[in-house]
mmCIF file of C-alpha atoms in Angstrom:
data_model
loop_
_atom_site.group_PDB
_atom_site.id
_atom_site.type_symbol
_atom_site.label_atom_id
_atom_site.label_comp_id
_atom_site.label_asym_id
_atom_site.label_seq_id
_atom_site.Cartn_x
_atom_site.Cartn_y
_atom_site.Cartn_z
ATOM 1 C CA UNK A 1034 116.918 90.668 81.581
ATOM 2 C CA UNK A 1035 118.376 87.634 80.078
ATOM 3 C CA UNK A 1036 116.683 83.661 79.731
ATOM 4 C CA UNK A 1037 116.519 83.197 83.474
ATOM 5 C CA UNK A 1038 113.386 82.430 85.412
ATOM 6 C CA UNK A 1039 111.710 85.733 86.917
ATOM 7 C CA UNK A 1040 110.758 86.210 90.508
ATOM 8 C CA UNK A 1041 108.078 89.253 90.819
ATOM 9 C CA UNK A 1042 106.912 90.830 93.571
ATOM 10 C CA UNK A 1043 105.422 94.427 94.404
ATOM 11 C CA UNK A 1044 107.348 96.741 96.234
ATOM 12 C CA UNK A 1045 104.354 98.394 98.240
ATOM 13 C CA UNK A 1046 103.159 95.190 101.095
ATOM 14 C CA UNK A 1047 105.336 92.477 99.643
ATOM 15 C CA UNK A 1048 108.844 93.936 99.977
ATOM 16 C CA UNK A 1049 107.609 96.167 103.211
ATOM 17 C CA UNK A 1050 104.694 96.375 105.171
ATOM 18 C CA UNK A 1051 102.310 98.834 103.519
ATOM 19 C CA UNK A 1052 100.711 100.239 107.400
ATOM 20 C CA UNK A 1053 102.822 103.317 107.424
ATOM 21 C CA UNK A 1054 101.360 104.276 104.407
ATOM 22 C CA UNK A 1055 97.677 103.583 105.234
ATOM 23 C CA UNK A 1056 98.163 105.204 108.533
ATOM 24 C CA UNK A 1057 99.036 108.526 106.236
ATOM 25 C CA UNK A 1058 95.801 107.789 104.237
ATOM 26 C CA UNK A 1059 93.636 107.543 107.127
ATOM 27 C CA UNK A 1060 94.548 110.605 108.756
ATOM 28 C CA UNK A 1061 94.253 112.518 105.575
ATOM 29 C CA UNK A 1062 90.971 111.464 105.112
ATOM 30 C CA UNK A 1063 89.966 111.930 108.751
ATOM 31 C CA UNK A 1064 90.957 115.618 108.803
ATOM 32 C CA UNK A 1065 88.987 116.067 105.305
ATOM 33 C CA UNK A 1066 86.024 114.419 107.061
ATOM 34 C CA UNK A 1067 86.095 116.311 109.950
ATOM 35 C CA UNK A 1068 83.818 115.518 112.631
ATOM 36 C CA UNK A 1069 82.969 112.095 110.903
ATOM 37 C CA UNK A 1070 86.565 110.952 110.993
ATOM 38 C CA UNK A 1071 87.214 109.182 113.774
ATOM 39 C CA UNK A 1072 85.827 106.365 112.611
ATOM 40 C CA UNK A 1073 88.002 105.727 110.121
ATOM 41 C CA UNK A 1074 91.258 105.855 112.064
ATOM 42 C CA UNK A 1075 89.493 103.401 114.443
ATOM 43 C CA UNK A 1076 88.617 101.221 111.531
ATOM 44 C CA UNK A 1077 91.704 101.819 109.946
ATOM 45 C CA UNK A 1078 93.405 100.328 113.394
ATOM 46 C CA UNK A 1079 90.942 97.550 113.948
ATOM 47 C CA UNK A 1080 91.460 96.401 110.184
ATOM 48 C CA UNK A 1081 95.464 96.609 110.974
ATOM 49 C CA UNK A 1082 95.923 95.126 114.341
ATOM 50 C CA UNK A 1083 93.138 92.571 114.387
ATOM 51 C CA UNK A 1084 90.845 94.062 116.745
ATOM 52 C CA UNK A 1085 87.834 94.570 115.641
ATOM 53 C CA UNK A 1086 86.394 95.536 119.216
ATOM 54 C CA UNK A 1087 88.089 99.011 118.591
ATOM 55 C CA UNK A 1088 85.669 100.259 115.810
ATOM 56 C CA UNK A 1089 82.003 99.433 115.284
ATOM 57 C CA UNK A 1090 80.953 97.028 112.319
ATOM 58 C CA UNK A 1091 83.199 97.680 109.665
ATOM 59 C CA UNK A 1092 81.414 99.176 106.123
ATOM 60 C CA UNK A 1093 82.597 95.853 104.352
ATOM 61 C CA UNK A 1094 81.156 93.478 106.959
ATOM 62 C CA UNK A 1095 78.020 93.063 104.076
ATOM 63 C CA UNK A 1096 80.833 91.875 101.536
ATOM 64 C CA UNK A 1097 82.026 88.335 100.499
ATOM 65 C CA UNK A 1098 85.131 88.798 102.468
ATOM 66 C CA UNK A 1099 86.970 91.611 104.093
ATOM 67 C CA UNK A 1100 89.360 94.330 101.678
ATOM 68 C CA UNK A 1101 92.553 92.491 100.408
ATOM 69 C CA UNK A 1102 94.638 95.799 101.356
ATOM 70 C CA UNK A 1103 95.151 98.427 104.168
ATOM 71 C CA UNK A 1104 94.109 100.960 101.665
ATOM 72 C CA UNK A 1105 90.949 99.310 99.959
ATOM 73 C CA UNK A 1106 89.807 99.011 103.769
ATOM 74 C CA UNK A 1107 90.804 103.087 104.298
ATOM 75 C CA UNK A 1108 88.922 103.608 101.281
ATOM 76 C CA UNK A 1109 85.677 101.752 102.401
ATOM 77 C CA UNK A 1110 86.148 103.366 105.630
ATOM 78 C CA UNK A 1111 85.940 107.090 104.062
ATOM 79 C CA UNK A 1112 83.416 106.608 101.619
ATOM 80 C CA UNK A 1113 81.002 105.664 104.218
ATOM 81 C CA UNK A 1114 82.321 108.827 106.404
ATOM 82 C CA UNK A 1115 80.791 110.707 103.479
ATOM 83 C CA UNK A 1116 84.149 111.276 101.593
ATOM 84 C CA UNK A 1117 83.926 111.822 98.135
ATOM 85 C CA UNK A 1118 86.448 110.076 95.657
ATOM 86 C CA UNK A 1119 88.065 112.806 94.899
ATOM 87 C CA UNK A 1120 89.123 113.874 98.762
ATOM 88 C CA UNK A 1121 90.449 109.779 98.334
ATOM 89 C CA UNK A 1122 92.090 110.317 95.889
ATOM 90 C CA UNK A 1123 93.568 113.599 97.039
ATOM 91 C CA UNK A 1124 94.496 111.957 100.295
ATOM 92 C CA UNK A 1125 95.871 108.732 98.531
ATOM 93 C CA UNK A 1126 98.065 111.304 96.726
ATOM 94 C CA UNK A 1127 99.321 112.548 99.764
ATOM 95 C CA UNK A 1128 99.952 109.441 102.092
ATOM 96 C CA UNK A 1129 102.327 108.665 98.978
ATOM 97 C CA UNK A 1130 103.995 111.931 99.630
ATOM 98 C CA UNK A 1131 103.972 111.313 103.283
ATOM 99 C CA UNK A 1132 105.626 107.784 102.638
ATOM 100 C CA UNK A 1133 108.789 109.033 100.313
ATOM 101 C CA UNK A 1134 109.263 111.617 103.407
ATOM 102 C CA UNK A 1135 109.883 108.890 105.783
ATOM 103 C CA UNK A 1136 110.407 105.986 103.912
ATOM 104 C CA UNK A 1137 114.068 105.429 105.715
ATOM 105 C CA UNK A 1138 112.690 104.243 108.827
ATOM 106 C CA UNK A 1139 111.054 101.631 106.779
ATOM 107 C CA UNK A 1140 112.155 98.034 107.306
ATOM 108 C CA UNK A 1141 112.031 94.935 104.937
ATOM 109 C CA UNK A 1142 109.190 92.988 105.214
ATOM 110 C CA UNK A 1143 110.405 89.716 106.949
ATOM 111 C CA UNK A 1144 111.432 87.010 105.320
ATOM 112 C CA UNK A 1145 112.125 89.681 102.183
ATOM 113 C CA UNK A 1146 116.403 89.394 102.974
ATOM 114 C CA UNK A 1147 115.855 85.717 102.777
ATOM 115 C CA UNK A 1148 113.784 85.867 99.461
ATOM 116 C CA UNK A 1149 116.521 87.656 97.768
ATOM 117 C CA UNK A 1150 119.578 85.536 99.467
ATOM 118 C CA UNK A 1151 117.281 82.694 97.673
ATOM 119 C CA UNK A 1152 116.934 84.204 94.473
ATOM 120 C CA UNK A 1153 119.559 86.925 93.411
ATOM 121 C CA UNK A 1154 121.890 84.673 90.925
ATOM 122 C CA UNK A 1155 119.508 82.170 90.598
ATOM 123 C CA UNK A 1156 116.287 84.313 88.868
ATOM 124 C CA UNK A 1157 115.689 87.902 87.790
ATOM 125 C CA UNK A 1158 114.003 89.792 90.815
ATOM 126 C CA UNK A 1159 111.790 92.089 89.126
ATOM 127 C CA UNK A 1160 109.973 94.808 91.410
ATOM 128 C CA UNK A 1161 106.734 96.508 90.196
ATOM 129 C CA UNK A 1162 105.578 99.757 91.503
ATOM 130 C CA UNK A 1163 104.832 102.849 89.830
ATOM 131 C CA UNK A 1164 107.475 105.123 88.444
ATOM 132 C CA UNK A 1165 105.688 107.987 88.970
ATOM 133 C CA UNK A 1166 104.217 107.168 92.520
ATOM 134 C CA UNK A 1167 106.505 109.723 94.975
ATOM 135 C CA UNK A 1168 107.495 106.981 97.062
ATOM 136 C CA UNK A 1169 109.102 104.448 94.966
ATOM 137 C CA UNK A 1170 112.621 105.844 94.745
ATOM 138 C CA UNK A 1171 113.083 106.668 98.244
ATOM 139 C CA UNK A 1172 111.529 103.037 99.470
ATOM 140 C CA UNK A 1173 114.013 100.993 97.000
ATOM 141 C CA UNK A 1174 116.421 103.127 98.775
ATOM 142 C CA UNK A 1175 115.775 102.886 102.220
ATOM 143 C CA UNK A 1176 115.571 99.099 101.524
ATOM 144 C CA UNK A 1177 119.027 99.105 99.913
ATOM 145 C CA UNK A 1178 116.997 97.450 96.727
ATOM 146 C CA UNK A 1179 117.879 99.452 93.993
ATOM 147 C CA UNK A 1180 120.990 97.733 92.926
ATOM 148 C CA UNK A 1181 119.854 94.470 93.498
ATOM 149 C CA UNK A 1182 116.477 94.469 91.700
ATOM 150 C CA UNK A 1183 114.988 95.204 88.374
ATOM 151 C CA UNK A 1184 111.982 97.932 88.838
ATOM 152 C CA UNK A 1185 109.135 97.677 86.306
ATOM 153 C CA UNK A 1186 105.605 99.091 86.104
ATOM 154 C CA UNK A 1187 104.012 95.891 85.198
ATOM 155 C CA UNK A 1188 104.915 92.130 85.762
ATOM 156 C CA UNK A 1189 106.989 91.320 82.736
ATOM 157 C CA UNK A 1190 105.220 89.049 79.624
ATOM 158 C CA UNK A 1191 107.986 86.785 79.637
ATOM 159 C CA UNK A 1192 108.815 83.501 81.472
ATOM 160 C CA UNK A 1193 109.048 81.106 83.775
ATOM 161 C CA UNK A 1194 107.769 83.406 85.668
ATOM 162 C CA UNK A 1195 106.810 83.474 89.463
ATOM 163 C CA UNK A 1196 104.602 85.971 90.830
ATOM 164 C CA UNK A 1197 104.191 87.578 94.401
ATOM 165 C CA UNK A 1198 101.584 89.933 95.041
ATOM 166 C CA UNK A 1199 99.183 90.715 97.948
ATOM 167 C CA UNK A 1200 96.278 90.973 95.689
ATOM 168 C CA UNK A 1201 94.636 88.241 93.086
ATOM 169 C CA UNK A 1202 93.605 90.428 90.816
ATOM 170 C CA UNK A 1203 94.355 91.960 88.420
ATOM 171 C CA UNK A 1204 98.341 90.927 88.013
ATOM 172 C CA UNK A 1205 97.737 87.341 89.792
ATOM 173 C CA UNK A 1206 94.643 86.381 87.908
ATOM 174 C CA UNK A 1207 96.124 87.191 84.717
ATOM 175 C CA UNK A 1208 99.513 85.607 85.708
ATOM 176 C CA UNK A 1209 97.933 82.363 86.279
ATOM 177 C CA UNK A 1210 95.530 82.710 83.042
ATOM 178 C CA UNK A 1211 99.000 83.155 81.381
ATOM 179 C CA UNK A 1212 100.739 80.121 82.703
ATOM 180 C CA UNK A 1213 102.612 81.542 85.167
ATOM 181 C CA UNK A 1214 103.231 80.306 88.695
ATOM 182 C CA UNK A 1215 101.497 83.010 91.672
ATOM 183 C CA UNK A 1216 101.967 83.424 94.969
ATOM 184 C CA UNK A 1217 99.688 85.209 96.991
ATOM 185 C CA UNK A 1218 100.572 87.048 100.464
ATOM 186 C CA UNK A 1219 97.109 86.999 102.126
ATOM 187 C CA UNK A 1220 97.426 88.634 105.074
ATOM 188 C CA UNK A 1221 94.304 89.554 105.648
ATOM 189 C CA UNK A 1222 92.809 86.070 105.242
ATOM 190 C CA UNK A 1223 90.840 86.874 102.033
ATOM 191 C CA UNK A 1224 90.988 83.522 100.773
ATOM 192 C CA UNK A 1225 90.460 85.265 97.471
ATOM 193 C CA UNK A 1226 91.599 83.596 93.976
ATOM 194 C CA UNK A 1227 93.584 80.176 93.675
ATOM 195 C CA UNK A 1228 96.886 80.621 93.431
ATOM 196 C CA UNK A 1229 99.449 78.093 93.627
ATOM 197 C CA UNK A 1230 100.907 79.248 96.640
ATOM 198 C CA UNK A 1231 99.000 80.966 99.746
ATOM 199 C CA UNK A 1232 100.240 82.710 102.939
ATOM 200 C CA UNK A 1233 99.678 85.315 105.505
ATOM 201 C CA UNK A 1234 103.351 86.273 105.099
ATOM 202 C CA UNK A 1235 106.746 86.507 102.802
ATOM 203 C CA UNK A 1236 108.526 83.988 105.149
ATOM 204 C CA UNK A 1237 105.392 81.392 104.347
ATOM 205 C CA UNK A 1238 105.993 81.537 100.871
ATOM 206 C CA UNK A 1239 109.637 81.078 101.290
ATOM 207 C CA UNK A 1240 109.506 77.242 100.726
ATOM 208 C CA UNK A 1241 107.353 76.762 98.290
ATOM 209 C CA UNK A 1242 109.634 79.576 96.260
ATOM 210 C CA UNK A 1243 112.565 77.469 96.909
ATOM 211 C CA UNK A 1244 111.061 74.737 95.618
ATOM 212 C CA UNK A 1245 109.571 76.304 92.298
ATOM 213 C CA UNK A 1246 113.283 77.684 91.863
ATOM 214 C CA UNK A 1247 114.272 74.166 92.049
ATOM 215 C CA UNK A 1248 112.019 72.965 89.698
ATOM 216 C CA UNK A 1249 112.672 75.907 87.138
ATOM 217 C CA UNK A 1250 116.275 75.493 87.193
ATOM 218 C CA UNK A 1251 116.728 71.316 87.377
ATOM 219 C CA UNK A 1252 117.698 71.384 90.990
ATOM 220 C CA UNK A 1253 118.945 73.372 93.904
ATOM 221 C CA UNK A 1254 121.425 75.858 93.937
#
């Protein structure tokens, strides 16, 4: 990476939509959990789609604001099925295995074509996922990212620097601490942290990225 600004986002729900692999997660769990599973696929579909009328009160309906993630809310759901963390974590494991099998009928997240058309030339585009995690080579792949990207395990210390993620904490929070500029894709209406820029999806952000690349640079492209 040379002196140019960075744009960062996660690979896993910014640069596609994470429900394929939740979907894995769920089932896993439900066939650990047996007869008390079927609750958490219907959870795990109300959460996704937005209809809560397809599950019974959800186990985080007591908390300050519904999970951030597909998988926090999977998590929740198992836990109260009786699930122990290691059959989630066994079952996380495996959703990840599921997802490199059929990560090429994966599309881009929308907006995510127009992100890079804004930004490749202009900034870095640094990716973070794990290494190590099964499905990161085959989803850079399938989303014809590799070449175009840099992949890292953690957002880079260096700067300008603008951050995407669909979480506040802990990469956001600390961004922000750090001077950075974050973005937060909130999809799930958490309203959680206070990052500079907010929206339920990548082509929301799209202006305000623009405009931060604007700023960073002295003017438009």
């Amino acid at each position: 990476m040379d002196g140019r600004p960075l744009v960062v986002l996660t690979l896993h729900g910014v640069a596609h939509s994470d429900d394929l692999g939740v979907q894995a997660f769920a089932r896993h769990l439900a066939a650990a959990a047996g007869t008390d599973g079927q609750p958490i696929i219907a959870g795990m579909r109300a959460f996704l789609e937005d209809k809560p009328h397809l599950a019974p009160p959800p186990p985080w309906s007591a908390l300050r604001s519904a999970p951030a993630t597909g998988y926090a809310a999977v998590e929740l759901l198992a836990a109260a099925a009786g699930c122990s963390p290691e059959v989630i974590a066994d079952a996380r494991g495996a959703s990840r295995a599921d997802l490199a099998g059929s990560a090429w009928i994966l599309d881009p997240a929308d907006g995510l074509p127009d992100l890079l058309d804004l930004a490749v030339g202009r900034a870095d585009v640094v990716v973070v996922a794990e290494p190590d995690d099964p499905a990161t080579g085959p989803v850079l792949d399938a989303l014809d990212l590799a070449d175009r990207v840099i992949l890292t395990a953690a957002p880079p210390a260096r700067g300008p620097a603008l951050l995407i993620d669909t979480v506040w904490a802990p990469n956001l929070a600390a961004g922000q601490a750090a001077g950075r500029t974050t973005a937060l894709l909130d999809r799930f209406g958490t309203g959680d942290g206070r990052p500079d820029l907010r929206a339920a999806d990548l082509p929301g952000l799209l202006p305000g990225i623009s405009a931060w690349l604007d700023r960073t640079l002295g003017g438009p492209a």
